[in-house]
mmCIF file of C-alpha atoms and ligand atoms in Angstrom:
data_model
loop_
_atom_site.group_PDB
_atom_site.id
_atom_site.type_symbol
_atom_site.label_atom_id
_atom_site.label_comp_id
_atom_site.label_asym_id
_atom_site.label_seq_id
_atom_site.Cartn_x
_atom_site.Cartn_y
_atom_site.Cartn_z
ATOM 1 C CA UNK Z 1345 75.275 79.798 116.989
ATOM 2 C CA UNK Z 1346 75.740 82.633 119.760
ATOM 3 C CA UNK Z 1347 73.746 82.145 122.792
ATOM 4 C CA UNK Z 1348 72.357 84.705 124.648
ATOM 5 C CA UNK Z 1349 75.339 84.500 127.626
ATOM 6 C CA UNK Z 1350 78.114 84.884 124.428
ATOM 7 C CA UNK Z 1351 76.006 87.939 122.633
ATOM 8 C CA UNK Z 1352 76.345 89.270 126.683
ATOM 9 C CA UNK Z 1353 80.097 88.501 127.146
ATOM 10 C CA UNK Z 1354 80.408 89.940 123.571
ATOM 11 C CA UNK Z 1355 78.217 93.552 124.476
ATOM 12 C CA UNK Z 1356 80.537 93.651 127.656
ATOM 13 C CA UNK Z 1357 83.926 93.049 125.731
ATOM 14 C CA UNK Z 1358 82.867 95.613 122.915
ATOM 15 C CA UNK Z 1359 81.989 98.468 125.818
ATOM 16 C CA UNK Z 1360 85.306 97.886 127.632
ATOM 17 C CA UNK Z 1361 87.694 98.174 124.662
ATOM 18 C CA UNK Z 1362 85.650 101.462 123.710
ATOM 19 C CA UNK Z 1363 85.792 103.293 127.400
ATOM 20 C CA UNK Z 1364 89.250 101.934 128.346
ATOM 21 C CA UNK Z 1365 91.208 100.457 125.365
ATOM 22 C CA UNK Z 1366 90.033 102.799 122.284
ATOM 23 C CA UNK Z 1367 92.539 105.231 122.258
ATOM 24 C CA UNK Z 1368 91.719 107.950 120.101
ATOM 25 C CA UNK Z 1369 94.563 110.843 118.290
ATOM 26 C CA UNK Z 1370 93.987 114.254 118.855
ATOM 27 C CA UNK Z 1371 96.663 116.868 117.453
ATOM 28 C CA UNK Z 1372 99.714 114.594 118.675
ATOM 29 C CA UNK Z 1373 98.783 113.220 121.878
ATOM 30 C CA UNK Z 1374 96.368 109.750 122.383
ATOM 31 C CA UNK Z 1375 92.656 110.147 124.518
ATOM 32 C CA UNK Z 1376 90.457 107.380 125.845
ATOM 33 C CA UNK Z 1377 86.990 107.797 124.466
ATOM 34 C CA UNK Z 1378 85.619 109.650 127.231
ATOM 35 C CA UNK Z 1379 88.550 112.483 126.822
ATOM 36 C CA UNK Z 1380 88.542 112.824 123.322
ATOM 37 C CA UNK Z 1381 86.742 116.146 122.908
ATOM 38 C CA UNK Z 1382 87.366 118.936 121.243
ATOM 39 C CA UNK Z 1383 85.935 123.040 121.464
ATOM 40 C CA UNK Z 1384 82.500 123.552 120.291
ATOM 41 C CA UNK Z 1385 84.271 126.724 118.726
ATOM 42 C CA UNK Z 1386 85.920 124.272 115.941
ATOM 43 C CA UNK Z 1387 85.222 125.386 112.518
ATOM 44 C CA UNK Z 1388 84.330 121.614 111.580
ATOM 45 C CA UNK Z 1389 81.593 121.539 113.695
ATOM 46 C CA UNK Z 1390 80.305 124.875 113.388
ATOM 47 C CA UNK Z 1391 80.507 125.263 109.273
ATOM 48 C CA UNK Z 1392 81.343 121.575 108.457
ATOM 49 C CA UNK Z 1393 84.576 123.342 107.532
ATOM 50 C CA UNK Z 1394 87.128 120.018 107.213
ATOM 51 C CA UNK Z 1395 87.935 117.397 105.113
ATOM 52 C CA UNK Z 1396 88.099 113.503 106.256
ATOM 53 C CA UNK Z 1397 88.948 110.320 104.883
ATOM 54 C CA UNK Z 1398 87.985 106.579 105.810
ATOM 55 C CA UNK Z 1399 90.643 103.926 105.577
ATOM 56 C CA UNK Z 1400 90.051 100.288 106.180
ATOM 57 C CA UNK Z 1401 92.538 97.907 108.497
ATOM 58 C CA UNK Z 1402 92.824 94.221 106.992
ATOM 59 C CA UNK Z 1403 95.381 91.871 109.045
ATOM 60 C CA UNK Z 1404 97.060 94.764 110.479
ATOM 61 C CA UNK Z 1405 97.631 96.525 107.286
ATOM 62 C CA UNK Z 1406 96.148 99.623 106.539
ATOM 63 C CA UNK Z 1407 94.671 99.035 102.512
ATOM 64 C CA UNK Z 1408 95.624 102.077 99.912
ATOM 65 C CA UNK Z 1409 97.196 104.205 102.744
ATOM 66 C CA UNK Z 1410 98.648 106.721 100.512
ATOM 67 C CA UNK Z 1411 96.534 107.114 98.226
ATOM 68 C CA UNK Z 1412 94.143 107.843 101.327
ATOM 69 C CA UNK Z 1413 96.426 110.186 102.736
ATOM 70 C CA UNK Z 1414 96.982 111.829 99.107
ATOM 71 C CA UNK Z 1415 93.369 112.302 98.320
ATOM 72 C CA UNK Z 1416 92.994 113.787 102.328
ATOM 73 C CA UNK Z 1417 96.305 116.635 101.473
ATOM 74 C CA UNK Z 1418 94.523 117.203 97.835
ATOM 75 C CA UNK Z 1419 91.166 117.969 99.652
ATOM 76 C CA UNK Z 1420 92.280 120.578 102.401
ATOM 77 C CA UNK Z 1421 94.678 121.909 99.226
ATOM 78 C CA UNK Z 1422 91.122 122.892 97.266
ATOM 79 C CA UNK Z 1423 89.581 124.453 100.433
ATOM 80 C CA UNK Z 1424 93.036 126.198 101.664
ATOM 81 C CA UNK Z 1425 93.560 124.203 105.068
ATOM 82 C CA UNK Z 1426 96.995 123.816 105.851
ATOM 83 C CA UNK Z 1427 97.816 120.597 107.483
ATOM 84 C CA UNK Z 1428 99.998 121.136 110.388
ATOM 85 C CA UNK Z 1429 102.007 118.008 109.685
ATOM 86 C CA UNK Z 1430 103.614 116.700 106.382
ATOM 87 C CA UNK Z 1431 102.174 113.363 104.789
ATOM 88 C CA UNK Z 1432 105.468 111.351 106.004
ATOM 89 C CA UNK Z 1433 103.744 112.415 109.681
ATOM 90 C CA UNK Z 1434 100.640 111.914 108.868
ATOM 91 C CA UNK Z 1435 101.156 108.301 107.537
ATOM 92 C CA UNK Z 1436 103.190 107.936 110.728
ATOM 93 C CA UNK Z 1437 100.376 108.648 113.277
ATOM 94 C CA UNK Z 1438 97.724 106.639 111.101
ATOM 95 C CA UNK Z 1439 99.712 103.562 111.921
ATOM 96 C CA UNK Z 1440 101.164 104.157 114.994
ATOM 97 C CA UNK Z 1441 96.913 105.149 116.293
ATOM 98 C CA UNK Z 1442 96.517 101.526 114.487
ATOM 99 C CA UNK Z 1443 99.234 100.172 116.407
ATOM 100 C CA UNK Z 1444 98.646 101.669 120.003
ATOM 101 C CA UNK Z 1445 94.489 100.609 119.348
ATOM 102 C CA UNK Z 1446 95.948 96.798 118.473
ATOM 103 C CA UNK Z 1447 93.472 96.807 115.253
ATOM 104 C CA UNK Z 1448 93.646 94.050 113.190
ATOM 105 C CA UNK Z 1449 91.008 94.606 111.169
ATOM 106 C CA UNK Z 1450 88.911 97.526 111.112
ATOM 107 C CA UNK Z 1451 88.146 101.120 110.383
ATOM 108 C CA UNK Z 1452 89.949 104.391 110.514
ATOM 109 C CA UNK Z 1453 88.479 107.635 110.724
ATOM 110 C CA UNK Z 1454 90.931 110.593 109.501
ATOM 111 C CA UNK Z 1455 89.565 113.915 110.369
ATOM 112 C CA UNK Z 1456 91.017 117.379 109.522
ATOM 113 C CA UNK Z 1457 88.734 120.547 110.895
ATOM 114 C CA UNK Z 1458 90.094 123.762 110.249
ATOM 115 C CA UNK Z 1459 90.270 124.314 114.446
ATOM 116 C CA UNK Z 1460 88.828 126.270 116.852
ATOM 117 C CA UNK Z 1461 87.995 130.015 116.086
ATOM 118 C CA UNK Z 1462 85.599 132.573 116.899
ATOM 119 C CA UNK Z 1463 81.745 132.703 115.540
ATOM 120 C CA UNK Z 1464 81.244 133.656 112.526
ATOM 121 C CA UNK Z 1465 82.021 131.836 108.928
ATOM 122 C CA UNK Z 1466 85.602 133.834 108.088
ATOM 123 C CA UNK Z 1467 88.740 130.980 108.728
ATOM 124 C CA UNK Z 1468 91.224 133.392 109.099
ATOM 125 C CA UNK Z 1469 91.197 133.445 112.767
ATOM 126 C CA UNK Z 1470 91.224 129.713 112.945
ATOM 127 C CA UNK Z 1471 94.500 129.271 114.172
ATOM 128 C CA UNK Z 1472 95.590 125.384 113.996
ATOM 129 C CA UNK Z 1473 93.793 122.340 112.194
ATOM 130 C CA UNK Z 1474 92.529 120.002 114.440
ATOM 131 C CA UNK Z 1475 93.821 116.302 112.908
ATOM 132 C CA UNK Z 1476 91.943 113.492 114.867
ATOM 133 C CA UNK Z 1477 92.289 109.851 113.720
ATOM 134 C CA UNK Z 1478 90.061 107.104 115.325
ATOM 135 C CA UNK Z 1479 90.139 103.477 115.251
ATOM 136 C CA UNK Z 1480 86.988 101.499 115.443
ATOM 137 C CA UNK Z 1481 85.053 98.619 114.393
ATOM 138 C CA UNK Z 1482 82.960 98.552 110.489
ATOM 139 C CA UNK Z 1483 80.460 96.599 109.552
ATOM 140 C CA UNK Z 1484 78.285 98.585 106.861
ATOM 141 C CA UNK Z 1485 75.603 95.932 105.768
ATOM 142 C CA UNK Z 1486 74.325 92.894 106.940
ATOM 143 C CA UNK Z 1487 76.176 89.875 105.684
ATOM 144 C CA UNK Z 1488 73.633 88.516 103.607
ATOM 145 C CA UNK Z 1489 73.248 91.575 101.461
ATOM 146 C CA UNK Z 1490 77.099 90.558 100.411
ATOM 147 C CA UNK Z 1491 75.785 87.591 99.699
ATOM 148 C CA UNK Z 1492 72.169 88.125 97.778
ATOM 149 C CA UNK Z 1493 72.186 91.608 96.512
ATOM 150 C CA UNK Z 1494 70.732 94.980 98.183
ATOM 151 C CA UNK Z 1495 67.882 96.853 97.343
ATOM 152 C CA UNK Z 1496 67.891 100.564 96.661
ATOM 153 C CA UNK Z 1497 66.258 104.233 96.234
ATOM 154 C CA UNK Z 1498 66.513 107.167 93.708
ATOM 155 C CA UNK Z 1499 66.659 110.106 96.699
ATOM 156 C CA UNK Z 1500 64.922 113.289 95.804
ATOM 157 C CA UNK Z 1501 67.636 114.535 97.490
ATOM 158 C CA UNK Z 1502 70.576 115.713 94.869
ATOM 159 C CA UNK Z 1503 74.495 115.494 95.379
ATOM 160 C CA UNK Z 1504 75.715 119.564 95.854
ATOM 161 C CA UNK Z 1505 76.480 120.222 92.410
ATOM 162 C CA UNK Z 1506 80.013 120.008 90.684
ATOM 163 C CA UNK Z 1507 80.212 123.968 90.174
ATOM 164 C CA UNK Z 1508 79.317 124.482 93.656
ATOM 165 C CA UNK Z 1509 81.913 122.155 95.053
ATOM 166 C CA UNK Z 1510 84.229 119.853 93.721
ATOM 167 C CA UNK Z 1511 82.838 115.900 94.207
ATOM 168 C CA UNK Z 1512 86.827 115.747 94.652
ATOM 169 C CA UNK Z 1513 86.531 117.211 97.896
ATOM 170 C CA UNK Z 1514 85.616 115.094 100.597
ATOM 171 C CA UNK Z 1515 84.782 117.614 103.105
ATOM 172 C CA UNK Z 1516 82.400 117.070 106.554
ATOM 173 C CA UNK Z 1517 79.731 118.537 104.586
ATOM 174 C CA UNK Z 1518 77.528 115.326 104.044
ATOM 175 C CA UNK Z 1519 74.171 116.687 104.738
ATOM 176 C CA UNK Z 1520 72.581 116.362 101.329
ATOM 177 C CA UNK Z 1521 74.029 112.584 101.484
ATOM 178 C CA UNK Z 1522 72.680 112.234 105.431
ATOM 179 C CA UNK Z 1523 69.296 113.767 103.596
ATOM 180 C CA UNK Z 1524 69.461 110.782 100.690
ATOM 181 C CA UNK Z 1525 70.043 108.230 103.092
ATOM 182 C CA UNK Z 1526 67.010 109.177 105.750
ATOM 183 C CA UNK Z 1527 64.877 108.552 102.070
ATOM 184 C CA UNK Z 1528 66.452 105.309 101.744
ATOM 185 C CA UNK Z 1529 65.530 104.707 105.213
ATOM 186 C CA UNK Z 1530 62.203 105.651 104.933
ATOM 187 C CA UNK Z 1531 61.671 103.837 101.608
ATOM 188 C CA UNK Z 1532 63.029 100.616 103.795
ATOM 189 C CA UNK Z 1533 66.403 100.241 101.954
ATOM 190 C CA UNK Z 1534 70.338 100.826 103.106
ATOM 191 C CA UNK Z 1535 71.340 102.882 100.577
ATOM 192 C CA UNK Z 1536 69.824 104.971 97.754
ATOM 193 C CA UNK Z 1537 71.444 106.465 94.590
ATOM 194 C CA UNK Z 1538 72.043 110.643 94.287
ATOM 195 C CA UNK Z 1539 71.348 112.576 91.083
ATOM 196 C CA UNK Z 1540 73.371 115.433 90.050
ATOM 197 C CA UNK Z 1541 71.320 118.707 88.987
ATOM 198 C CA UNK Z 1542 70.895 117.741 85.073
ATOM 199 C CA UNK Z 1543 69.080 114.248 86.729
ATOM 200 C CA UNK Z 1544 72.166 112.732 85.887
ATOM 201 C CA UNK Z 1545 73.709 109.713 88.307
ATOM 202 C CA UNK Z 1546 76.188 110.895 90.519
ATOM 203 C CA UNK Z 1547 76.616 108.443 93.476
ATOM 204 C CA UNK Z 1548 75.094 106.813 96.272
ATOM 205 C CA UNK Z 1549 75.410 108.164 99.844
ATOM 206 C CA UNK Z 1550 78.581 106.834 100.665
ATOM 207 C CA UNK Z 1551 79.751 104.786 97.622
ATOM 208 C CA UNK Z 1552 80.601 105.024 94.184
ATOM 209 C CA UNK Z 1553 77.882 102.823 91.708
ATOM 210 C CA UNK Z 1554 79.096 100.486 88.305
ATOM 211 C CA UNK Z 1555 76.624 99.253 86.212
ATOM 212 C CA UNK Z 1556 77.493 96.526 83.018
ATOM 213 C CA UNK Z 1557 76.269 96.815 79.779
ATOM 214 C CA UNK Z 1558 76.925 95.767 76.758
ATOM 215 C CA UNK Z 1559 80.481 94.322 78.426
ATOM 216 C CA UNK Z 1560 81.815 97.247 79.421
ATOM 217 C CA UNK Z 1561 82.058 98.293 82.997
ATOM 218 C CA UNK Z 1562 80.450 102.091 83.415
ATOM 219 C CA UNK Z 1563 80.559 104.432 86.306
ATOM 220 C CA UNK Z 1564 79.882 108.588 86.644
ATOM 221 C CA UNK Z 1565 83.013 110.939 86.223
ATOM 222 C CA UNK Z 1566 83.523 113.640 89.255
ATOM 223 C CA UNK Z 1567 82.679 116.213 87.019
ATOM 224 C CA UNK Z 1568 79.030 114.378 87.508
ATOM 225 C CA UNK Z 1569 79.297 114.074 90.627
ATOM 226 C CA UNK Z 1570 80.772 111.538 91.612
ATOM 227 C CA UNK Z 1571 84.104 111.029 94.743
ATOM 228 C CA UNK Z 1572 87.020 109.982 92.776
ATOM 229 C CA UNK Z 1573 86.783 106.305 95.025
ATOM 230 C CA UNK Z 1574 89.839 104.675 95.857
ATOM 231 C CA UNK Z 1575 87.597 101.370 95.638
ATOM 232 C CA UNK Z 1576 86.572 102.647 92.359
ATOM 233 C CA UNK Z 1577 89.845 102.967 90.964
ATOM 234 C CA UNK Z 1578 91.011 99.601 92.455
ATOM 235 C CA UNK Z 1579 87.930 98.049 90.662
ATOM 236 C CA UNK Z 1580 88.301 99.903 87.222
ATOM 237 C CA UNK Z 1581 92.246 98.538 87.728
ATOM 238 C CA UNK Z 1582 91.075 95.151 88.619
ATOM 239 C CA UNK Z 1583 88.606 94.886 85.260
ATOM 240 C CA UNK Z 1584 91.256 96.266 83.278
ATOM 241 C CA UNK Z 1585 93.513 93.352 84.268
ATOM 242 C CA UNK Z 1586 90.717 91.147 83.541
ATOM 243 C CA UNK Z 1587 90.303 92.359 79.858
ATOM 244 C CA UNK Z 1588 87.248 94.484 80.994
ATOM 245 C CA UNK Z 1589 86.792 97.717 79.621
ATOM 246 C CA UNK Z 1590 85.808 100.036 82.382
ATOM 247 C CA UNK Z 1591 84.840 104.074 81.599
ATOM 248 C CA UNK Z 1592 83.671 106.957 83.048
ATOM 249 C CA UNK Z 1593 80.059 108.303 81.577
ATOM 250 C CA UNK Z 1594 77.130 109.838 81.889
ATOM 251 C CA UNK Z 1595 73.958 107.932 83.277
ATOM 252 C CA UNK Z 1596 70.456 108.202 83.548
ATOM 253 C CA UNK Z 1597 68.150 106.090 85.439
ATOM 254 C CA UNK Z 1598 67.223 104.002 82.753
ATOM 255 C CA UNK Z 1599 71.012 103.295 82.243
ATOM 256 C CA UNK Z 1600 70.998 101.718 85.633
ATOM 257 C CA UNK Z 1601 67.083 99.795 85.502
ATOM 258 C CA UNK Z 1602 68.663 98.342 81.819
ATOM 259 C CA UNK Z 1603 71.607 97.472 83.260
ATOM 260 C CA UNK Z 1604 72.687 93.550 83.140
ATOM 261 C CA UNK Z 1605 74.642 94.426 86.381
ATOM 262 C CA UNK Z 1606 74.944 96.864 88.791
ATOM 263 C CA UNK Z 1607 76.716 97.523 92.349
ATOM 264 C CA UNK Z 1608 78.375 100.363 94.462
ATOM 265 C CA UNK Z 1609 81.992 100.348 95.546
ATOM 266 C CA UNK Z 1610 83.514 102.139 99.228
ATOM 267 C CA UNK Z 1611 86.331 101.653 101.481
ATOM 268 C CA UNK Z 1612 83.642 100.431 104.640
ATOM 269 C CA UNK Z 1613 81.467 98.922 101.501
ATOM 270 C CA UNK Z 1614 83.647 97.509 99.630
ATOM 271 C CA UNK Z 1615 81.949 95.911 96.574
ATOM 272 C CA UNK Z 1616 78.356 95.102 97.005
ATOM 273 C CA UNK Z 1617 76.100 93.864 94.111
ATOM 274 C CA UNK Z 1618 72.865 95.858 93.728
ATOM 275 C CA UNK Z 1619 69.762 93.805 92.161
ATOM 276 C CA UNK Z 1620 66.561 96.332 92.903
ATOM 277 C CA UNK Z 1621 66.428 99.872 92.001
ATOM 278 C CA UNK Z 1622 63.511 101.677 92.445
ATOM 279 C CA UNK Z 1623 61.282 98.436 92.225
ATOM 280 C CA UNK Z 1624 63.093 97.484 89.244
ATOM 281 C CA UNK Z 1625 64.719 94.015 89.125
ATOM 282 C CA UNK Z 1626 68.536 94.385 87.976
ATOM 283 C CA UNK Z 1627 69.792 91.865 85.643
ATOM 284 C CA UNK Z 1628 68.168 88.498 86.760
ATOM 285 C CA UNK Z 1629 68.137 90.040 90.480
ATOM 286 C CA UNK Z 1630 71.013 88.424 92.013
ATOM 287 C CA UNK Z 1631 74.611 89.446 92.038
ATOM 288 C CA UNK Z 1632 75.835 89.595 88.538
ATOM 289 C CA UNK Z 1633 78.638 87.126 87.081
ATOM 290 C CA UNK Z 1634 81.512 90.386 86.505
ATOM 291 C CA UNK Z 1635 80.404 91.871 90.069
ATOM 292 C CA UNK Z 1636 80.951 88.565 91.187
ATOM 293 C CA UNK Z 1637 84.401 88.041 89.230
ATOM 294 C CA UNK Z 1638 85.773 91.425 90.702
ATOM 295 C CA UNK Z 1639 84.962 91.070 94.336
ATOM 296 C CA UNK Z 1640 87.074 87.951 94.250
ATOM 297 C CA UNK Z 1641 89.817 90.125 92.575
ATOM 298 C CA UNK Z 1642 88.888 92.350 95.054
ATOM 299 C CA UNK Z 1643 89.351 90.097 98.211
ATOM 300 C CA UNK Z 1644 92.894 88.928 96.631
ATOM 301 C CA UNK Z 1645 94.186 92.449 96.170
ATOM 302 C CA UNK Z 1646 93.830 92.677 100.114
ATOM 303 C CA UNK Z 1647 95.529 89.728 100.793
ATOM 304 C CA UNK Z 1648 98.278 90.587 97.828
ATOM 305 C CA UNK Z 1649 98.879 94.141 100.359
ATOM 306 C CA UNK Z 1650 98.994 91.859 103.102
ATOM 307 C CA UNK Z 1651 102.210 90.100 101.348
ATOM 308 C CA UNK Z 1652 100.028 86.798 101.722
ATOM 309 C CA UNK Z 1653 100.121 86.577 98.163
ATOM 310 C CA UNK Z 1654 102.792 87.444 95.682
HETATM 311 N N1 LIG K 2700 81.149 108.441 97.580
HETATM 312 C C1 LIG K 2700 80.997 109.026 98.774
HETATM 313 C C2 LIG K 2700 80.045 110.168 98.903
HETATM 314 C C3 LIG K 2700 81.743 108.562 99.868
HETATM 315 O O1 LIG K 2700 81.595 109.153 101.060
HETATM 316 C C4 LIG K 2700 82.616 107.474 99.700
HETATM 317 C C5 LIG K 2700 83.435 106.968 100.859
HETATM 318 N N2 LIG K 2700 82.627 106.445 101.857
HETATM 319 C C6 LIG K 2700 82.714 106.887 98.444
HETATM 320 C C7 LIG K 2700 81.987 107.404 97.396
HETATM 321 C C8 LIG K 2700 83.647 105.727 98.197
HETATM 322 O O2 LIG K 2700 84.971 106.173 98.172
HETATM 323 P P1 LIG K 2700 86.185 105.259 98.645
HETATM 324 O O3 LIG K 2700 86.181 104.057 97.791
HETATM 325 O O4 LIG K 2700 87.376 106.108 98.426
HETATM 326 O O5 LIG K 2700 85.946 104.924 100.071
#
């Protein structure tokens, strides 16, 4: 058990290595956090005009780098922002901002803004993207919702629809998720599922959701609504190799109250088994046998990137 002197020592340790030893990228060149700052003229601030990705760090490794990095190029492709760097340099300062932060496991923010320009929505002006990549510390739920299951909301509030931006895109817009997740909040939950505008499941705030039924693993396409996940694909691999037939669908609420099992998938997430929605008990209301099944896959596939495991 941690006493109150080790919680202290702990607090202390955590606020050193984020004023001195967090060293954070900015457009080449590495800033403690107090220095890391960029113009309140930036596009990404003022318009939410940027895309971003989140990668984790297990062991040292960064997990499903390129496919990170891919997804990040494909996303500033679809809203025209030229990355001033190729992906081969991009890759390069990802690990070498994991390296110089001496991260063995954690979280990395990737950040593209469209840079600093003059009021006033047009992006022309905006001379250089800004690329910032920091290195910090995860831990998205409490350990024992890993463990027994987490609880969550429909949100009033609905995911921007498909024709109005692609789900694809992961841009810094996130207010109608921030929106959703001040409901879940509210409603005392972590996490609350987002509709799309038919009333159709798209997502959660910040993770992709599977439900089971009838033996067959089913999750929302994009064109719902939906982020293409990385963790989503690694899962819908995972059940494939299991002899589980995974596909993309459309579902309603009832889909996921009916469901024998349901949970939500995220690179800070990872796979976490949901047992309430809306006040309805999911399956017998604790972590289903499949969710179970893939999160061990899940754990392996880290340790297989690691080379731990061949
Ligand atoms: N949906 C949304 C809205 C997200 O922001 C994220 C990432 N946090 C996800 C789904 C999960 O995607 P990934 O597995 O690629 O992290």
């Amino acid at each position: 058990m941690m006493t109150n002197l080790n919680k202290d020592i702990d607090k202390n340790i955590s606020f050193l290595y984020y004023s001195v030893l967090m060293k954070i990228y900015i457009n080449g060149k590495y800033y403690d956090k107090a220095n890391a700052k960029i113009s309140v003229f930036d596009h990404g601030l003022l318009y939410g005009d940027g895309v971003f990705e989140g990668l984790r760090i297990y062991s040292g490794k960064v997990f499903r780098l390129g496919e990170h990095i891919e997804r990040l190029y494909k996303s500033a492709k679809a809203i025209l922002l030229e990355i001033p760097m190729s992906i081969e340099e991009m890759q390069a300062a990802v690990l070498k901002t994991v390296e110089i932060n001496r991260k063995e496991n954690g979280y990395i923010r990737l950040v593209v803004t469209r840079g600093e320009g003059p009021l006033g929505i047009d992006p022309s002006p905006c001379e250089k993207a800004m690329v910032i990549i920091i290195v910090a510390d995860i831990q998205l739920y409490p350990e024992e919702y890993y463990k027994d299951g987490i609880e969550i909301i429909t949100a009033s509030s609905r995911r921007i629809s498909p024709d109005g931006l692609d789900p694809r895109i992961k841009s810094l817009n996130y207010l109608n998720n921030i929106m959703a997740k001040i409901e879940a909040e509210q409603a005392g939950c972590l996490e609350a599922v987002m509709l799309n505008r038919e009333g159709f499941v798209a997502e959660c705030t910040g993770d992709n959701i599977f439900i089971m039924k009838d033996s067959e693993l089913l999750t929302p396409a994009p064109c719902h609504g939906a982020l293409d996940g990385i963790t989503r694909k690694t899962v819908m691999d995972i059940a494939e190799s299991l002899g589980i037939r995974s596909c993309e669908t459309t579902l309603t609420r009832y889909d996921l109250y009916n469901a024998e099992e349901c949970f939500m998938t995220g690179t800070g997430a990872e796979i976490i088994a949901v047992i309430k929605i809306d006040g309805r008990v999911i399956g017998n209301g604790t972590p289903g046998r499949v969710t179970q099944m893939l999160t061990k896959r899940f754990k392996q596939k880290i340790l297989e990137q690691q080379g731990q495991i061949v």
